[in-house]
Amino acid sequence: DAKTTQPNSMESNEEEPVHLPCNHSTISGTDYIHWYRQLPSQGPEYVIHGLTSNVNNRMASLAIAEDRKSSTLILHRATLRDAAVYYCILRGNQGGKLIFGQGTELSVKP
Amino acid sequence: DSGVTQTPKHLITATGQRVTLRCSPRSGDLSVYWYQQSLDQGLQFLIQYYNGEERAKGNILERFSAQQFPDLHSELNLSSLELGDSALYFCASSAADSSGNTIYFGEGSWLTVV
């Protein structure tokens, strides 16, 4: 599975937008970019995923670079409940499993 | 609520014992995944089943085994337990195992080995 690189941690202020970056320079043409988040002592929670085009849902937006070697998860207005570890994962057609890296620990200040 | 149900939520057992963790996937989901999360290891993929057949294997110890039953529920069996097996075990499910499907996780089973 192709590897992703994320910052270990980021800080945000409540009600401000947050841009969480992810690099995946070895992405293949069939890899989907998935984002999950995990709150303490809870199961990972699906956030968003995309292949080539930018995606929006009620939780977040996903901006994918034109060459697909990087992507950015955008939380439009951070809340205290968004404090979590965010994982950027590439998922290919060789099997449905998700391989989690270290993720980005997002802290949100009131 | 993801729709994935795991039991038990908490379990304390002694070294050398055997336990079984159970997972009911979301209704209609054919694929089940098991993950282990300990404090120092992060989320580790153990094994995946699809419609009763083993589909992928990760870092699963020989002392651990799993199966998926005809009704699609799955069980993870952990035997000869060691202190290091103490962890949170997650089950997840998806409708299929293609890369565009969403995977939904349960709340986990906390296993403490004493």
mmCIF file of N, CA, C and O in Angstrom, chain A residues 42-103:
data_model
loop_
_atom_site.group_PDB
_atom_site.id
_atom_site.type_symbol
_atom_site.label_atom_id
_atom_site.label_comp_id
_atom_site.label_asym_id
_atom_site.label_seq_id
_atom_site.Cartn_x
_atom_site.Cartn_y
_atom_site.Cartn_z
ATOM 1 N N GLN A 42 -12.455 5.798 21.227
ATOM 2 C CA GLN A 42 -13.567 5.487 20.331
ATOM 3 C C GLN A 42 -13.033 4.855 19.053
ATOM 4 O O GLN A 42 -11.843 4.936 18.744
ATOM 5 N N GLY A 43 -13.923 4.225 18.311
ATOM 6 C CA GLY A 43 -13.531 3.663 17.033
ATOM 7 C C GLY A 43 -13.309 4.735 15.999
ATOM 8 O O GLY A 43 -13.899 5.811 16.071
ATOM 9 N N PRO A 44 -12.447 4.462 15.021
ATOM 10 C CA PRO A 44 -12.261 5.425 13.934
ATOM 11 C C PRO A 44 -13.589 5.736 13.250
ATOM 12 O O PRO A 44 -14.448 4.862 13.117
ATOM 13 N N GLU A 45 -13.717 6.976 12.819
ATOM 14 C CA GLU A 45 -14.957 7.460 12.209
ATOM 15 C C GLU A 45 -14.647 7.958 10.796
ATOM 16 O O GLU A 45 -13.709 8.738 10.594
ATOM 17 N N TYR A 46 -15.411 7.501 9.837
ATOM 18 C CA TYR A 46 -15.245 7.943 8.456
ATOM 19 C C TYR A 46 -15.516 9.440 8.347
ATOM 20 O O TYR A 46 -16.477 9.956 8.931
ATOM 21 N N VAL A 47 -14.653 10.137 7.612
ATOM 22 C CA VAL A 47 -14.871 11.561 7.388
ATOM 23 C C VAL A 47 -15.251 11.825 5.937
ATOM 24 O O VAL A 47 -16.297 12.383 5.651
ATOM 25 N N ILE A 48 -14.388 11.400 5.015
ATOM 26 C CA ILE A 48 -14.605 11.717 3.609
ATOM 27 C C ILE A 48 -13.646 10.892 2.772
ATOM 28 O O ILE A 48 -12.633 10.421 3.278
ATOM 29 N N HIS A 49 -13.950 10.712 1.502
ATOM 30 C CA HIS A 49 -12.986 10.103 0.601
ATOM 31 C C HIS A 49 -13.199 10.616 -0.816
ATOM 32 O O HIS A 49 -14.300 11.106 -1.152
ATOM 33 N N GLY A 50 -12.156 10.487 -1.634
ATOM 34 C CA GLY A 50 -12.244 10.934 -3.014
ATOM 35 C C GLY A 50 -11.205 10.260 -3.874
ATOM 36 O O GLY A 50 -10.259 9.655 -3.369
ATOM 37 N N LEU A 51 -11.369 10.411 -5.182
ATOM 38 C CA LEU A 51 -10.433 9.804 -6.127
ATOM 39 C C LEU A 51 -9.644 10.874 -6.865
ATOM 40 O O LEU A 51 -8.422 10.901 -6.816
ATOM 41 N N THR A 52 -10.336 11.757 -7.564
ATOM 42 C CA THR A 52 -9.653 12.805 -8.315
ATOM 43 C C THR A 52 -10.237 14.184 -8.041
ATOM 44 O O THR A 52 -9.505 15.152 -7.876
ATOM 45 N N SER A 53 -11.542 14.266 -7.994
ATOM 46 C CA SER A 53 -12.173 15.577 -7.832
ATOM 47 C C SER A 53 -12.330 15.936 -6.362
ATOM 48 O O SER A 53 -12.376 15.059 -5.503
ATOM 49 N N ASN A 54 -12.425 17.228 -6.102
ATOM 50 C CA ASN A 54 -12.694 17.684 -4.740
ATOM 51 C C ASN A 54 -14.065 17.191 -4.304
ATOM 52 O O ASN A 54 -14.976 17.026 -5.120
ATOM 53 N N VAL A 55 -14.206 16.942 -3.015
ATOM 54 C CA VAL A 55 -15.420 16.364 -2.472
ATOM 55 C C VAL A 55 -15.876 17.189 -1.275
ATOM 56 O O VAL A 55 -15.041 17.698 -0.513
ATOM 57 N N ASN A 56 -17.179 17.293 -1.132
ATOM 58 C CA ASN A 56 -17.737 17.962 0.042
ATOM 59 C C ASN A 56 -18.788 17.073 0.666
ATOM 60 O O ASN A 56 -19.545 16.397 -0.037
ATOM 61 N N ASN A 57 -18.842 17.060 1.996
ATOM 62 C CA ASN A 57 -19.963 16.449 2.688
ATOM 63 C C ASN A 57 -20.255 17.280 3.932
ATOM 64 O O ASN A 57 -19.665 18.343 4.132
ATOM 65 N N ARG A 58 -21.168 16.772 4.754
ATOM 66 C CA ARG A 58 -21.603 17.595 5.879
ATOM 67 C C ARG A 58 -20.511 17.784 6.925
ATOM 68 O O ARG A 58 -20.561 18.685 7.728
ATOM 69 N N MET A 59 -19.519 16.908 6.895
ATOM 70 C CA MET A 59 -18.465 17.000 7.907
ATOM 71 C C MET A 59 -17.297 17.870 7.456
ATOM 72 O O MET A 59 -16.694 18.577 8.260
ATOM 73 N N ALA A 60 -16.923 17.733 6.181
ATOM 74 C CA ALA A 60 -15.683 18.357 5.743
ATOM 75 C C ALA A 60 -15.643 18.461 4.223
ATOM 76 O O ALA A 60 -16.547 18.012 3.529
ATOM 77 N N SER A 61 -14.539 19.049 3.741
ATOM 78 C CA SER A 61 -14.244 19.069 2.311
ATOM 79 C C SER A 61 -12.893 18.434 2.102
ATOM 80 O O SER A 61 -12.017 18.496 2.978
ATOM 81 N N LEU A 62 -12.728 17.825 0.939
ATOM 82 C CA LEU A 62 -11.450 17.215 0.571
ATOM 83 C C LEU A 62 -10.986 17.860 -0.716
ATOM 84 O O LEU A 62 -11.690 17.787 -1.737
ATOM 85 N N ALA A 63 -9.823 18.492 -0.630
ATOM 86 C CA ALA A 63 -9.233 19.111 -1.809
ATOM 87 C C ALA A 63 -8.076 18.240 -2.265
ATOM 88 O O ALA A 63 -7.160 17.959 -1.493
ATOM 89 N N ILE A 64 -8.129 17.795 -3.512
ATOM 90 C CA ILE A 64 -7.115 16.892 -4.064
ATOM 91 C C ILE A 64 -6.318 17.644 -5.130
ATOM 92 O O ILE A 64 -6.903 18.242 -6.036
ATOM 93 N N ALA A 65 -5.005 17.603 -4.989
ATOM 94 C CA ALA A 65 -4.139 18.281 -5.959
ATOM 95 C C ALA A 65 -4.333 17.682 -7.341
ATOM 96 O O ALA A 65 -4.687 16.512 -7.484
ATOM 97 N N GLU A 66 -4.040 18.480 -8.346
ATOM 98 C CA GLU A 66 -4.249 18.024 -9.716
ATOM 99 C C GLU A 66 -3.409 16.784 -10.048
ATOM 100 O O GLU A 66 -3.870 15.883 -10.753
ATOM 101 N N ASP A 67 -2.186 16.717 -9.522
ATOM 102 C CA ASP A 67 -1.335 15.538 -9.759
ATOM 103 C C ASP A 67 -1.619 14.417 -8.762
ATOM 104 O O ASP A 67 -0.979 13.369 -8.816
ATOM 105 N N ARG A 68 -2.544 14.649 -7.844
ATOM 106 C CA ARG A 68 -2.972 13.669 -6.823
ATOM 107 C C ARG A 68 -1.873 13.277 -5.853
ATOM 108 O O ARG A 68 -2.037 12.344 -5.086
ATOM 109 N N LYS A 69 -0.787 14.017 -5.817
ATOM 110 C CA LYS A 69 0.289 13.651 -4.904
ATOM 111 C C LYS A 69 0.096 14.258 -3.526
ATOM 112 O O LYS A 69 0.900 14.018 -2.611
ATOM 113 N N SER A 70 -0.904 15.044 -3.352
ATOM 114 C CA SER A 70 -1.216 15.574 -2.031
ATOM 115 C C SER A 70 -2.706 15.882 -1.963
ATOM 116 O O SER A 70 -3.384 15.986 -2.996
ATOM 117 N N SER A 71 -3.186 15.996 -0.725
ATOM 118 C CA SER A 71 -4.584 16.360 -0.518
ATOM 119 C C SER A 71 -4.686 17.130 0.799
ATOM 120 O O SER A 71 -3.755 17.098 1.622
ATOM 121 N N THR A 72 -5.799 17.804 0.974
ATOM 122 C CA THR A 72 -6.026 18.593 2.180
ATOM 123 C C THR A 72 -7.448 18.365 2.672
ATOM 124 O O THR A 72 -8.402 18.493 1.893
ATOM 125 N N LEU A 73 -7.561 18.001 3.922
ATOM 126 C CA LEU A 73 -8.871 17.909 4.556
ATOM 127 C C LEU A 73 -9.182 19.255 5.171
ATOM 128 O O LEU A 73 -8.373 19.810 5.907
ATOM 129 N N ILE A 74 -10.357 19.779 4.858
ATOM 130 C CA ILE A 74 -10.746 21.098 5.345
ATOM 131 C C ILE A 74 -11.954 20.969 6.265
ATOM 132 O O ILE A 74 -13.008 20.465 5.857
ATOM 133 N N LEU A 75 -11.746 21.398 7.501
ATOM 134 C CA LEU A 75 -12.873 21.542 8.427
ATOM 135 C C LEU A 75 -13.226 23.019 8.419
ATOM 136 O O LEU A 75 -12.397 23.866 8.760
ATOM 137 N N HIS A 76 -14.430 23.337 8.038
ATOM 138 C CA HIS A 76 -14.746 24.735 7.750
ATOM 139 C C HIS A 76 -14.837 25.597 8.998
ATOM 140 O O HIS A 76 -14.453 26.767 8.972
ATOM 141 N N ARG A 77 -15.340 25.019 10.087
ATOM 142 C CA ARG A 77 -15.401 25.737 11.352
ATOM 143 C C ARG A 77 -15.129 24.742 12.454
ATOM 144 O O ARG A 77 -15.994 23.953 12.806
ATOM 145 N N ALA A 78 -13.929 24.765 12.991
ATOM 146 C CA ALA A 78 -13.552 23.771 13.992
ATOM 147 C C ALA A 78 -14.343 23.964 15.275
ATOM 148 O O ALA A 78 -14.569 25.098 15.723
ATOM 149 N N THR A 79 -14.759 22.866 15.853
ATOM 150 C CA THR A 79 -15.386 22.893 17.168
ATOM 151 C C THR A 79 -14.541 22.046 18.115
ATOM 152 O O THR A 79 -13.653 21.298 17.683
ATOM 153 N N LEU A 80 -14.828 22.156 19.392
ATOM 154 C CA LEU A 80 -14.065 21.381 20.374
ATOM 155 C C LEU A 80 -14.225 19.886 20.116
ATOM 156 O O LEU A 80 -13.328 19.095 20.403
ATOM 157 N N ARG A 81 -15.369 19.515 19.552
ATOM 158 C CA ARG A 81 -15.623 18.094 19.271
ATOM 159 C C ARG A 81 -14.811 17.573 18.098
ATOM 160 O O ARG A 81 -14.791 16.376 17.853
ATOM 161 N N ASP A 82 -14.164 18.474 17.371
ATOM 162 C CA ASP A 82 -13.316 18.036 16.250
ATOM 163 C C ASP A 82 -11.914 17.658 16.689
ATOM 164 O O ASP A 82 -11.103 17.200 15.874
ATOM 165 N N ALA A 83 -11.603 17.857 17.962
ATOM 166 C CA ALA A 83 -10.285 17.457 18.467
ATOM 167 C C ALA A 83 -10.172 15.943 18.406
ATOM 168 O O ALA A 83 -10.944 15.214 19.039
ATOM 169 N N ALA A 84 -9.210 15.465 17.608
ATOM 170 C CA ALA A 84 -9.091 14.025 17.361
ATOM 171 C C ALA A 84 -7.796 13.785 16.602
ATOM 172 O O ALA A 84 -7.095 14.722 16.221
ATOM 173 N N VAL A 85 -7.508 12.507 16.373
ATOM 174 C CA VAL A 85 -6.419 12.151 15.470
ATOM 175 C C VAL A 85 -7.026 11.905 14.095
ATOM 176 O O VAL A 85 -7.978 11.129 13.970
ATOM 177 N N TYR A 86 -6.498 12.573 13.099
ATOM 178 C CA TYR A 86 -7.009 12.474 11.733
ATOM 179 C C TYR A 86 -6.031 11.653 10.882
ATOM 180 O O TYR A 86 -4.841 11.935 10.845
ATOM 181 N N TYR A 87 -6.580 10.664 10.215
ATOM 182 C CA TYR A 87 -5.762 9.763 9.408
ATOM 183 C C TYR A 87 -6.090 9.931 7.927
ATOM 184 O O TYR A 87 -7.256 9.901 7.535
ATOM 185 N N CYS A 88 -5.050 10.085 7.141
ATOM 186 C CA CYS A 88 -5.158 10.116 5.689
ATOM 187 C C CYS A 88 -4.660 8.765 5.186
ATOM 188 O O CYS A 88 -3.543 8.366 5.510
ATOM 189 N N ILE A 89 -5.471 8.044 4.446
ATOM 190 C CA ILE A 89 -5.149 6.667 4.068
ATOM 191 C C ILE A 89 -5.435 6.461 2.587
ATOM 192 O O ILE A 89 -6.479 6.893 2.088
ATOM 193 N N LEU A 90 -4.507 5.813 1.916
ATOM 194 C CA LEU A 90 -4.737 5.433 0.527
ATOM 195 C C LEU A 90 -5.280 4.018 0.498
ATOM 196 O O LEU A 90 -4.766 3.135 1.164
ATOM 197 N N ARG A 91 -6.299 3.827 -0.287
ATOM 198 C CA ARG A 91 -6.927 2.515 -0.348
ATOM 199 C C ARG A 91 -6.978 2.072 -1.799
ATOM 200 O O ARG A 91 -7.624 2.686 -2.627
ATOM 201 N N GLY A 92 -6.254 0.992 -2.085
ATOM 202 C CA GLY A 92 -6.170 0.529 -3.452
ATOM 203 C C GLY A 92 -7.046 -0.662 -3.709
ATOM 204 O O GLY A 92 -7.745 -1.163 -2.828
ATOM 205 N N ASN A 93 -6.986 -1.132 -4.917
ATOM 206 C CA ASN A 93 -7.847 -2.238 -5.311
ATOM 207 C C ASN A 93 -7.281 -3.595 -4.942
ATOM 208 O O ASN A 93 -7.873 -4.617 -5.257
ATOM 209 N N GLN A 94 -6.128 -3.631 -4.279
ATOM 210 C CA GLN A 94 -5.527 -4.911 -3.915
ATOM 211 C C GLN A 94 -6.143 -5.497 -2.662
ATOM 212 O O GLN A 94 -5.703 -6.517 -2.174
ATOM 213 N N GLY A 95 -7.085 -4.881 -2.135
ATOM 214 C CA GLY A 95 -7.720 -5.370 -0.906
ATOM 215 C C GLY A 95 -8.362 -4.206 -0.213
ATOM 216 O O GLY A 95 -7.872 -3.104 -0.291
ATOM 217 N N GLY A 96 -9.473 -4.481 0.484
ATOM 218 C CA GLY A 96 -10.227 -3.374 1.033
ATOM 219 C C GLY A 96 -9.709 -2.806 2.328
ATOM 220 O O GLY A 96 -10.216 -1.807 2.785
ATOM 221 N N LYS A 97 -8.685 -3.435 2.917
ATOM 222 C CA LYS A 97 -8.270 -3.015 4.259
ATOM 223 C C LYS A 97 -7.724 -1.589 4.238
ATOM 224 O O LYS A 97 -7.228 -1.093 3.238
ATOM 225 N N LEU A 98 -7.838 -0.926 5.401
ATOM 226 C CA LEU A 98 -7.229 0.373 5.623
ATOM 227 C C LEU A 98 -5.969 0.161 6.444
ATOM 228 O O LEU A 98 -5.994 -0.540 7.449
ATOM 229 N N ILE A 99 -4.876 0.754 6.012
ATOM 230 C CA ILE A 99 -3.638 0.704 6.782
ATOM 231 C C ILE A 99 -3.430 2.085 7.393
ATOM 232 O O ILE A 99 -3.218 3.064 6.665
ATOM 233 N N PHE A 100 -3.488 2.151 8.711
ATOM 234 C CA PHE A 100 -3.386 3.421 9.412
ATOM 235 C C PHE A 100 -1.931 3.766 9.688
ATOM 236 O O PHE A 100 -1.150 2.922 10.106
ATOM 237 N N GLY A 101 -1.600 5.042 9.470
ATOM 238 C CA GLY A 101 -0.293 5.564 9.880
ATOM 239 C C GLY A 101 -0.438 6.209 11.244
ATOM 240 O O GLY A 101 -1.293 5.815 12.039
ATOM 241 N N GLN A 102 0.393 7.208 11.509
ATOM 242 C CA GLN A 102 0.372 7.870 12.816
ATOM 243 C C GLN A 102 -0.681 8.959 12.890
ATOM 244 O O GLN A 102 -1.141 9.329 13.954
ATOM 245 N N GLY A 103 -1.072 9.506 11.739
ATOM 246 C CA GLY A 103 -2.105 10.529 11.723
ATOM 247 C C GLY A 103 -1.635 11.867 12.271
ATOM 248 O O GLY A 103 -0.489 12.027 12.708
#
